PDB file of C-alpha atoms in Angstrom:
ATOM      1  CA  UNK S   1      94.143 249.141  89.262  1.00 62.00           C
ATOM      2  CA  UNK S   2      91.884 246.148  88.762  1.00 73.00           C
ATOM      3  CA  UNK S   3      92.923 243.855  85.962  1.00 94.00           C
ATOM      4  CA  UNK S   4      95.193 241.044  84.865  1.00 96.00           C
ATOM      5  CA  UNK S   5      98.876 241.268  85.726  1.00 97.00           C
ATOM      6  CA  UNK S   6     101.483 239.257  83.849  1.00 97.00           C
ATOM      7  CA  UNK S   7     105.135 238.887  84.746  1.00 97.00           C
ATOM      8  CA  UNK S   8     107.728 239.049  83.363  1.00 97.00           C
ATOM      9  CA  UNK S   9     107.133 241.298  80.340  1.00 96.00           C
ATOM     10  CA  UNK S  10     110.168 239.982  78.488  1.00 97.00           C
ATOM     11  CA  UNK S  11     112.191 236.794  78.849  1.00 97.00           C
ATOM     12  CA  UNK S  12     114.973 235.074  76.953  1.00 97.00           C
ATOM     13  CA  UNK S  13     115.504 231.377  77.583  1.00 97.00           C
ATOM     14  CA  UNK S  14     117.965 228.838  76.320  1.00 97.00           C
ATOM     15  CA  UNK S  15     116.642 225.669  74.747  1.00 98.00           C
ATOM     16  CA  UNK S  16     115.883 223.119  77.435  1.00 97.00           C
ATOM     17  CA  UNK S  17     115.428 225.603  80.264  1.00 97.00           C
ATOM     18  CA  UNK S  18     112.203 225.740  82.212  1.00 96.00           C
ATOM     19  CA  UNK S  19     110.335 228.746  83.533  1.00 96.00           C
ATOM     20  CA  UNK S  20     106.998 229.928  84.850  1.00 98.00           C
ATOM     21  CA  UNK S  21     104.979 232.786  83.445  1.00 98.00           C
ATOM     22  CA  UNK S  22     102.922 234.413  86.153  1.00 98.00           C
ATOM     23  CA  UNK S  23      99.346 235.632  85.833  1.00 98.00           C
ATOM     24  CA  UNK S  24      97.221 237.195  88.545  1.00 98.00           C
ATOM     25  CA  UNK S  25      93.797 238.853  88.459  1.00 97.00           C
ATOM     26  CA  UNK S  26      91.977 240.791  91.170  1.00 95.00           C
ATOM     27  CA  UNK S  27      88.461 240.761  89.735  1.00 93.00           C
ATOM     28  CA  UNK S  28      87.366 237.493  91.342  1.00 92.00           C
ATOM     29  CA  UNK S  29      86.918 235.970  87.903  1.00 92.00           C
ATOM     30  CA  UNK S  30      86.373 232.234  87.828  1.00 91.00           C
ATOM     31  CA  UNK S  31      87.547 231.735  84.277  1.00 92.00           C
ATOM     32  CA  UNK S  32      91.206 232.179  83.296  1.00 94.00           C
ATOM     33  CA  UNK S  33      93.093 231.203  80.176  1.00 95.00           C
ATOM     34  CA  UNK S  34      96.448 231.348  78.436  1.00 97.00           C
ATOM     35  CA  UNK S  35      96.923 232.188  74.775  1.00 97.00           C
ATOM     36  CA  UNK S  36      99.941 232.462  72.564  1.00 97.00           C
ATOM     37  CA  UNK S  37     100.125 234.885  69.689  1.00 96.00           C
ATOM     38  CA  UNK S  38     102.343 234.236  66.701  1.00 94.00           C
ATOM     39  CA  UNK S  39     102.651 236.383  63.557  1.00 86.00           C
ATOM     40  CA  UNK S  40      99.869 235.615  61.100  1.00 78.00           C
ATOM     41  CA  UNK S  41      98.297 233.046  63.456  1.00 78.00           C
ATOM     42  CA  UNK S  42      96.062 235.102  65.688  1.00 85.00           C
ATOM     43  CA  UNK S  43      95.668 233.859  69.269  1.00 93.00           C
ATOM     44  CA  UNK S  44      95.631 230.186  70.084  1.00 95.00           C
ATOM     45  CA  UNK S  45      94.393 228.747  73.365  1.00 95.00           C
ATOM     46  CA  UNK S  46      96.975 226.814  75.386  1.00 97.00           C
ATOM     47  CA  UNK S  47      95.191 225.950  78.658  1.00 97.00           C
ATOM     48  CA  UNK S  48      92.246 227.261  80.577  1.00 94.00           C
ATOM     49  CA  UNK S  49      90.648 226.981  83.991  1.00 94.00           C
ATOM     50  CA  UNK S  50      87.041 227.376  85.107  1.00 91.00           C
ATOM     51  CA  UNK S  51      87.889 227.652  88.782  1.00 91.00           C
ATOM     52  CA  UNK S  52      90.398 226.757  91.459  1.00 93.00           C
ATOM     53  CA  UNK S  53      91.528 223.162  91.075  1.00 94.00           C
ATOM     54  CA  UNK S  54      90.080 222.770  87.563  1.00 93.00           C
ATOM     55  CA  UNK S  55      92.148 223.044  84.395  1.00 95.00           C
ATOM     56  CA  UNK S  56      91.801 221.788  80.852  1.00 94.00           C
ATOM     57  CA  UNK S  57      93.736 221.787  77.610  1.00 95.00           C
ATOM     58  CA  UNK S  58      93.192 224.125  74.723  1.00 93.00           C
ATOM     59  CA  UNK S  59      94.290 223.928  71.120  1.00 92.00           C
ATOM     60  CA  UNK S  60      98.080 223.899  71.648  1.00 95.00           C
ATOM     61  CA  UNK S  61      98.855 222.452  75.120  1.00 97.00           C
ATOM     62  CA  UNK S  62     101.991 220.430  74.381  1.00 96.00           C
ATOM     63  CA  UNK S  63     105.071 221.591  76.273  1.00 96.00           C
ATOM     64  CA  UNK S  64     103.070 223.591  78.823  1.00 97.00           C
ATOM     65  CA  UNK S  65     101.657 222.884  82.276  1.00 97.00           C
ATOM     66  CA  UNK S  66      99.211 224.854  84.372  1.00 98.00           C
ATOM     67  CA  UNK S  67      97.716 224.685  87.829  1.00 96.00           C
ATOM     68  CA  UNK S  68      95.072 226.742  89.606  1.00 97.00           C
ATOM     69  CA  UNK S  69      95.418 226.620  93.372  1.00 96.00           C
ATOM     70  CA  UNK S  70      93.669 229.968  93.976  1.00 96.00           C
ATOM     71  CA  UNK S  71      91.052 232.013  92.130  1.00 95.00           C
ATOM     72  CA  UNK S  72      93.559 234.825  91.617  1.00 97.00           C
ATOM     73  CA  UNK S  73      96.577 233.027  90.128  1.00 97.00           C
ATOM     74  CA  UNK S  74      97.044 230.931  87.008  1.00 98.00           C
ATOM     75  CA  UNK S  75     100.739 230.300  86.253  1.00 98.00           C
ATOM     76  CA  UNK S  76     101.933 228.777  82.982  1.00 98.00           C
ATOM     77  CA  UNK S  77     104.980 226.525  83.129  1.00 98.00           C
ATOM     78  CA  UNK S  78     107.255 225.745  80.227  1.00 97.00           C
ATOM     79  CA  UNK S  79     108.768 222.375  81.000  1.00 92.00           C
ATOM     80  CA  UNK S  80     111.706 222.324  78.555  1.00 96.00           C
ATOM     81  CA  UNK S  81     111.766 225.382  76.335  1.00 97.00           C
ATOM     82  CA  UNK S  82     112.052 224.953  72.582  1.00 97.00           C
ATOM     83  CA  UNK S  83     112.549 227.578  69.850  1.00 97.00           C
ATOM     84  CA  UNK S  84     109.009 226.801  68.645  1.00 96.00           C
ATOM     85  CA  UNK S  85     107.754 228.300  71.902  1.00 97.00           C
ATOM     86  CA  UNK S  86     109.091 231.713  70.976  1.00 97.00           C
ATOM     87  CA  UNK S  87     105.921 233.780  71.070  1.00 97.00           C
ATOM     88  CA  UNK S  88     103.945 236.406  72.914  1.00 97.00           C
ATOM     89  CA  UNK S  89     101.879 234.918  75.716  1.00 98.00           C
ATOM     90  CA  UNK S  90      98.670 236.448  76.992  1.00 98.00           C
ATOM     91  CA  UNK S  91      96.685 235.601  80.072  1.00 97.00           C
ATOM     92  CA  UNK S  92      92.991 236.483  80.170  1.00 96.00           C
ATOM     93  CA  UNK S  93      90.157 236.235  82.677  1.00 94.00           C
ATOM     94  CA  UNK S  94      86.387 236.429  82.541  1.00 91.00           C
ATOM     95  CA  UNK S  95      83.283 235.980  84.620  1.00 84.00           C
ATOM     96  CA  UNK S  96      81.722 232.542  84.429  1.00 72.00           C
ATOM     97  CA  UNK S  97      78.578 231.541  82.630  1.00 64.00           C
ATOM     98  CA  UNK S  98      79.493 232.812  79.232  1.00 63.00           C
ATOM     99  CA  UNK S  99      78.604 236.099  77.630  1.00 72.00           C
ATOM    100  CA  UNK S 100      81.310 238.174  79.273  1.00 80.00           C
ATOM    101  CA  UNK S 101      84.154 239.972  77.610  1.00 89.00           C
ATOM    102  CA  UNK S 102      87.643 238.868  78.532  1.00 92.00           C
ATOM    103  CA  UNK S 103      90.182 241.041  80.302  1.00 94.00           C
ATOM    104  CA  UNK S 104      93.688 240.516  78.957  1.00 96.00           C
ATOM    105  CA  UNK S 105      97.060 241.060  80.519  1.00 97.00           C
ATOM    106  CA  UNK S 106      99.710 243.076  78.704  1.00 96.00           C
ATOM    107  CA  UNK S 107     101.599 239.961  77.620  1.00 97.00           C
ATOM    108  CA  UNK S 108     104.961 238.250  78.036  1.00 97.00           C
ATOM    109  CA  UNK S 109     107.302 238.276  75.065  1.00 97.00           C
ATOM    110  CA  UNK S 110     109.336 235.065  75.221  1.00 97.00           C
ATOM    111  CA  UNK S 111     112.327 234.240  73.058  1.00 97.00           C
ATOM    112  CA  UNK S 112     113.899 230.792  73.149  1.00 97.00           C
ATOM    113  CA  UNK S 113     117.388 230.583  71.679  1.00 97.00           C
TER     114      UNK S 113
ATOM    115  CA  UNK E   1      92.072 225.499  64.498  1.00 47.00           C
ATOM    116  CA  UNK E   2      90.937 229.054  63.844  1.00 50.00           C
ATOM    117  CA  UNK E   3      87.203 229.571  64.167  1.00 64.00           C
ATOM    118  CA  UNK E   4      86.915 233.127  62.927  1.00 69.00           C
ATOM    119  CA  UNK E   5      88.421 234.523  59.781  1.00 81.00           C
ATOM    120  CA  UNK E   6      88.587 238.278  59.372  1.00 85.00           C
ATOM    121  CA  UNK E   7      88.424 240.072  56.085  1.00 86.00           C
ATOM    122  CA  UNK E   8      90.246 242.071  54.914  1.00 92.00           C
ATOM    123  CA  UNK E   9      93.621 241.219  56.426  1.00 92.00           C
ATOM    124  CA  UNK E  10      94.622 244.873  56.194  1.00 95.00           C
ATOM    125  CA  UNK E  11      92.685 248.089  55.679  1.00 96.00           C
ATOM    126  CA  UNK E  12      94.015 251.602  55.115  1.00 97.00           C
ATOM    127  CA  UNK E  13      91.706 254.624  55.264  1.00 97.00           C
ATOM    128  CA  UNK E  14      91.749 258.367  55.945  1.00 97.00           C
ATOM    129  CA  UNK E  15      90.554 259.997  59.131  1.00 97.00           C
ATOM    130  CA  UNK E  16      86.838 260.625  59.058  1.00 97.00           C
ATOM    131  CA  UNK E  17      86.076 257.653  56.826  1.00 97.00           C
ATOM    132  CA  UNK E  18      84.226 254.563  57.982  1.00 98.00           C
ATOM    133  CA  UNK E  19      86.006 251.235  58.422  1.00 97.00           C
ATOM    134  CA  UNK E  20      84.254 247.919  57.945  1.00 97.00           C
ATOM    135  CA  UNK E  21      85.730 244.580  58.938  1.00 97.00           C
ATOM    136  CA  UNK E  22      84.111 241.214  58.424  1.00 96.00           C
ATOM    137  CA  UNK E  23      84.371 237.939  60.292  1.00 95.00           C
ATOM    138  CA  UNK E  24      83.235 234.478  59.295  1.00 95.00           C
ATOM    139  CA  UNK E  25      83.077 231.461  61.566  1.00 93.00           C
ATOM    140  CA  UNK E  26      82.373 227.769  61.241  1.00 91.00           C
ATOM    141  CA  UNK E  27      80.398 226.319  64.145  1.00 87.00           C
ATOM    142  CA  UNK E  28      77.428 227.336  66.258  1.00 89.00           C
ATOM    143  CA  UNK E  29      78.139 230.034  68.796  1.00 90.00           C
ATOM    144  CA  UNK E  30      76.856 231.473  72.050  1.00 90.00           C
ATOM    145  CA  UNK E  31      78.201 234.910  71.244  1.00 92.00           C
ATOM    146  CA  UNK E  32      80.749 236.745  69.117  1.00 94.00           C
ATOM    147  CA  UNK E  33      83.122 239.364  70.450  1.00 95.00           C
ATOM    148  CA  UNK E  34      85.403 241.976  68.923  1.00 96.00           C
ATOM    149  CA  UNK E  35      88.725 243.016  70.386  1.00 97.00           C
ATOM    150  CA  UNK E  36      91.270 245.709  69.573  1.00 97.00           C
ATOM    151  CA  UNK E  37      95.020 245.329  69.950  1.00 96.00           C
ATOM    152  CA  UNK E  38      97.375 248.240  69.714  1.00 95.00           C
ATOM    153  CA  UNK E  39     100.913 247.428  68.657  1.00 90.00           C
ATOM    154  CA  UNK E  40     102.802 245.634  71.427  1.00 86.00           C
ATOM    155  CA  UNK E  41      99.837 245.678  73.796  1.00 90.00           C
ATOM    156  CA  UNK E  42      97.248 243.285  75.131  1.00 92.00           C
ATOM    157  CA  UNK E  43      93.767 242.905  73.677  1.00 96.00           C
ATOM    158  CA  UNK E  44      90.941 245.163  74.730  1.00 96.00           C
ATOM    159  CA  UNK E  45      87.333 244.014  74.628  1.00 96.00           C
ATOM    160  CA  UNK E  46      85.182 246.259  72.430  1.00 97.00           C
ATOM    161  CA  UNK E  47      81.760 244.709  72.093  1.00 96.00           C
ATOM    162  CA  UNK E  48      79.875 241.432  72.471  1.00 95.00           C
ATOM    163  CA  UNK E  49      76.864 240.327  70.465  1.00 96.00           C
ATOM    164  CA  UNK E  50      74.815 237.303  71.469  1.00 93.00           C
ATOM    165  CA  UNK E  51      73.596 234.686  69.021  1.00 93.00           C
ATOM    166  CA  UNK E  52      69.996 235.896  69.334  1.00 94.00           C
ATOM    167  CA  UNK E  53      70.928 239.500  68.526  1.00 96.00           C
ATOM    168  CA  UNK E  54      71.296 240.921  65.035  1.00 97.00           C
ATOM    169  CA  UNK E  55      72.832 244.325  65.667  1.00 98.00           C
ATOM    170  CA  UNK E  56      74.492 246.162  68.491  1.00 97.00           C
ATOM    171  CA  UNK E  57      75.919 249.650  68.930  1.00 96.00           C
ATOM    172  CA  UNK E  58      78.529 251.098  71.243  1.00 95.00           C
ATOM    173  CA  UNK E  59      79.641 254.654  70.599  1.00 97.00           C
ATOM    174  CA  UNK E  60      81.154 254.737  67.095  1.00 97.00           C
ATOM    175  CA  UNK E  61      81.018 250.948  66.828  1.00 98.00           C
ATOM    176  CA  UNK E  62      78.280 248.989  65.129  1.00 98.00           C
ATOM    177  CA  UNK E  63      78.314 245.202  65.054  1.00 98.00           C
ATOM    178  CA  UNK E  64      76.018 242.953  63.081  1.00 98.00           C
ATOM    179  CA  UNK E  65      75.602 239.213  63.325  1.00 98.00           C
ATOM    180  CA  UNK E  66      74.064 236.875  60.765  1.00 97.00           C
ATOM    181  CA  UNK E  67      73.953 233.387  62.239  1.00 95.00           C
ATOM    182  CA  UNK E  68      72.476 231.902  59.061  1.00 96.00           C
ATOM    183  CA  UNK E  69      75.584 232.975  57.156  1.00 96.00           C
ATOM    184  CA  UNK E  70      77.882 232.526  60.152  1.00 95.00           C
ATOM    185  CA  UNK E  71      79.259 236.000  59.715  1.00 96.00           C
ATOM    186  CA  UNK E  72      79.652 239.290  61.544  1.00 97.00           C
ATOM    187  CA  UNK E  73      80.782 242.768  60.667  1.00 97.00           C
ATOM    188  CA  UNK E  74      82.325 245.560  62.698  1.00 98.00           C
ATOM    189  CA  UNK E  75      81.789 249.112  61.510  1.00 98.00           C
ATOM    190  CA  UNK E  76      83.813 251.974  62.969  1.00 98.00           C
ATOM    191  CA  UNK E  77      82.331 255.291  61.957  1.00 98.00           C
ATOM    192  CA  UNK E  78      84.237 258.551  61.587  1.00 98.00           C
ATOM    193  CA  UNK E  79      87.613 256.862  62.105  1.00 97.00           C
ATOM    194  CA  UNK E  80      90.416 258.589  63.965  1.00 97.00           C
ATOM    195  CA  UNK E  81      94.171 258.064  63.852  1.00 97.00           C
ATOM    196  CA  UNK E  82      93.859 256.589  67.351  1.00 96.00           C
ATOM    197  CA  UNK E  83      91.748 253.757  65.896  1.00 97.00           C
ATOM    198  CA  UNK E  84      94.879 252.412  64.197  1.00 97.00           C
ATOM    199  CA  UNK E  85      95.214 248.885  65.606  1.00 97.00           C
ATOM    200  CA  UNK E  86      94.538 245.236  64.873  1.00 96.00           C
ATOM    201  CA  UNK E  87      90.981 244.056  65.319  1.00 96.00           C
ATOM    202  CA  UNK E  88      90.055 240.490  66.155  1.00 95.00           C
ATOM    203  CA  UNK E  89      86.780 238.666  66.222  1.00 95.00           C
ATOM    204  CA  UNK E  90      86.372 235.836  68.692  1.00 94.00           C
ATOM    205  CA  UNK E  91      83.605 233.314  69.097  1.00 93.00           C
ATOM    206  CA  UNK E  92      82.367 231.603  72.212  1.00 89.00           C
ATOM    207  CA  UNK E  93      81.010 228.153  71.496  1.00 81.00           C
ATOM    208  CA  UNK E  94      77.525 227.058  72.374  1.00 74.00           C
ATOM    209  CA  UNK E  95      78.533 223.899  74.219  1.00 67.00           C
ATOM    210  CA  UNK E  96      80.802 223.091  77.093  1.00 60.00           C
ATOM    211  CA  UNK E  97      82.837 225.571  79.072  1.00 64.00           C
ATOM    212  CA  UNK E  98      83.405 229.096  77.937  1.00 67.00           C
ATOM    213  CA  UNK E  99      86.407 229.331  75.630  1.00 83.00           C
ATOM    214  CA  UNK E 100      87.085 231.965  73.016  1.00 89.00           C
ATOM    215  CA  UNK E 101      88.412 231.106  69.577  1.00 91.00           C
ATOM    216  CA  UNK E 102      90.071 233.978  67.745  1.00 92.00           C
ATOM    217  CA  UNK E 103      90.495 234.852  64.118  1.00 90.00           C
ATOM    218  CA  UNK E 104      93.752 236.126  62.661  1.00 91.00           C
ATOM    219  CA  UNK E 105      92.743 239.768  62.754  1.00 93.00           C
ATOM    220  CA  UNK E 106      92.443 242.819  60.529  1.00 94.00           C
ATOM    221  CA  UNK E 107      95.141 245.487  60.673  1.00 95.00           C
ATOM    222  CA  UNK E 108      93.544 248.919  60.390  1.00 97.00           C
ATOM    223  CA  UNK E 109      95.623 251.973  59.530  1.00 97.00           C
ATOM    224  CA  UNK E 110      93.921 255.344  59.808  1.00 97.00           C
ATOM    225  CA  UNK E 111      95.950 258.163  58.293  1.00 96.00           C
ATOM    226  CA  UNK E 112      95.530 261.798  59.382  1.00 92.00           C
TER     227      UNK E 112
END
């Protein structure tokens, strides 16, 4: 089925560990983004990309890295996990040019202990 | 920082009643979008209204936009238990690349 696929669905990390959250879309969308969702905070933008080779920071980028080598994939890397990064992470994609609804993945629930 | 702020934070109604949620935002926008999130799931796009539109309908959904007041409302008519979810408004800015800024959401509970 067409859409946004996120892996893993659940992950527990120890403080200081690193990991990569995977995101892939098969809709040929140029625009991709990562959000984190915390209780009572809504969704906050971490990083986004407007095409292969182009990334930019969102509202809460510290502690995260991204790259966009292909149109389909947009991985999010946690460099050195901290308990403050315990959250649910969502990847989303959209057509370019504005005015399109976003398609979201089902999320990755990350716990850092 | 949050752009949109939904009101109320929580809403509890009976099946068949209408549900109205409001959203206020701070800066100029290209469009405003509403999303639904069922518990433990990702967000689903419901409807988009552009800054030059005042009202839009999709099935049982009606969205209004008042750019002079920087506010929007989402009306769900004849609510069903399956409408129980959190609803978020999100704004797309009018400058630069397309990014969505979300509010904190309204939790809607529809009881049978």
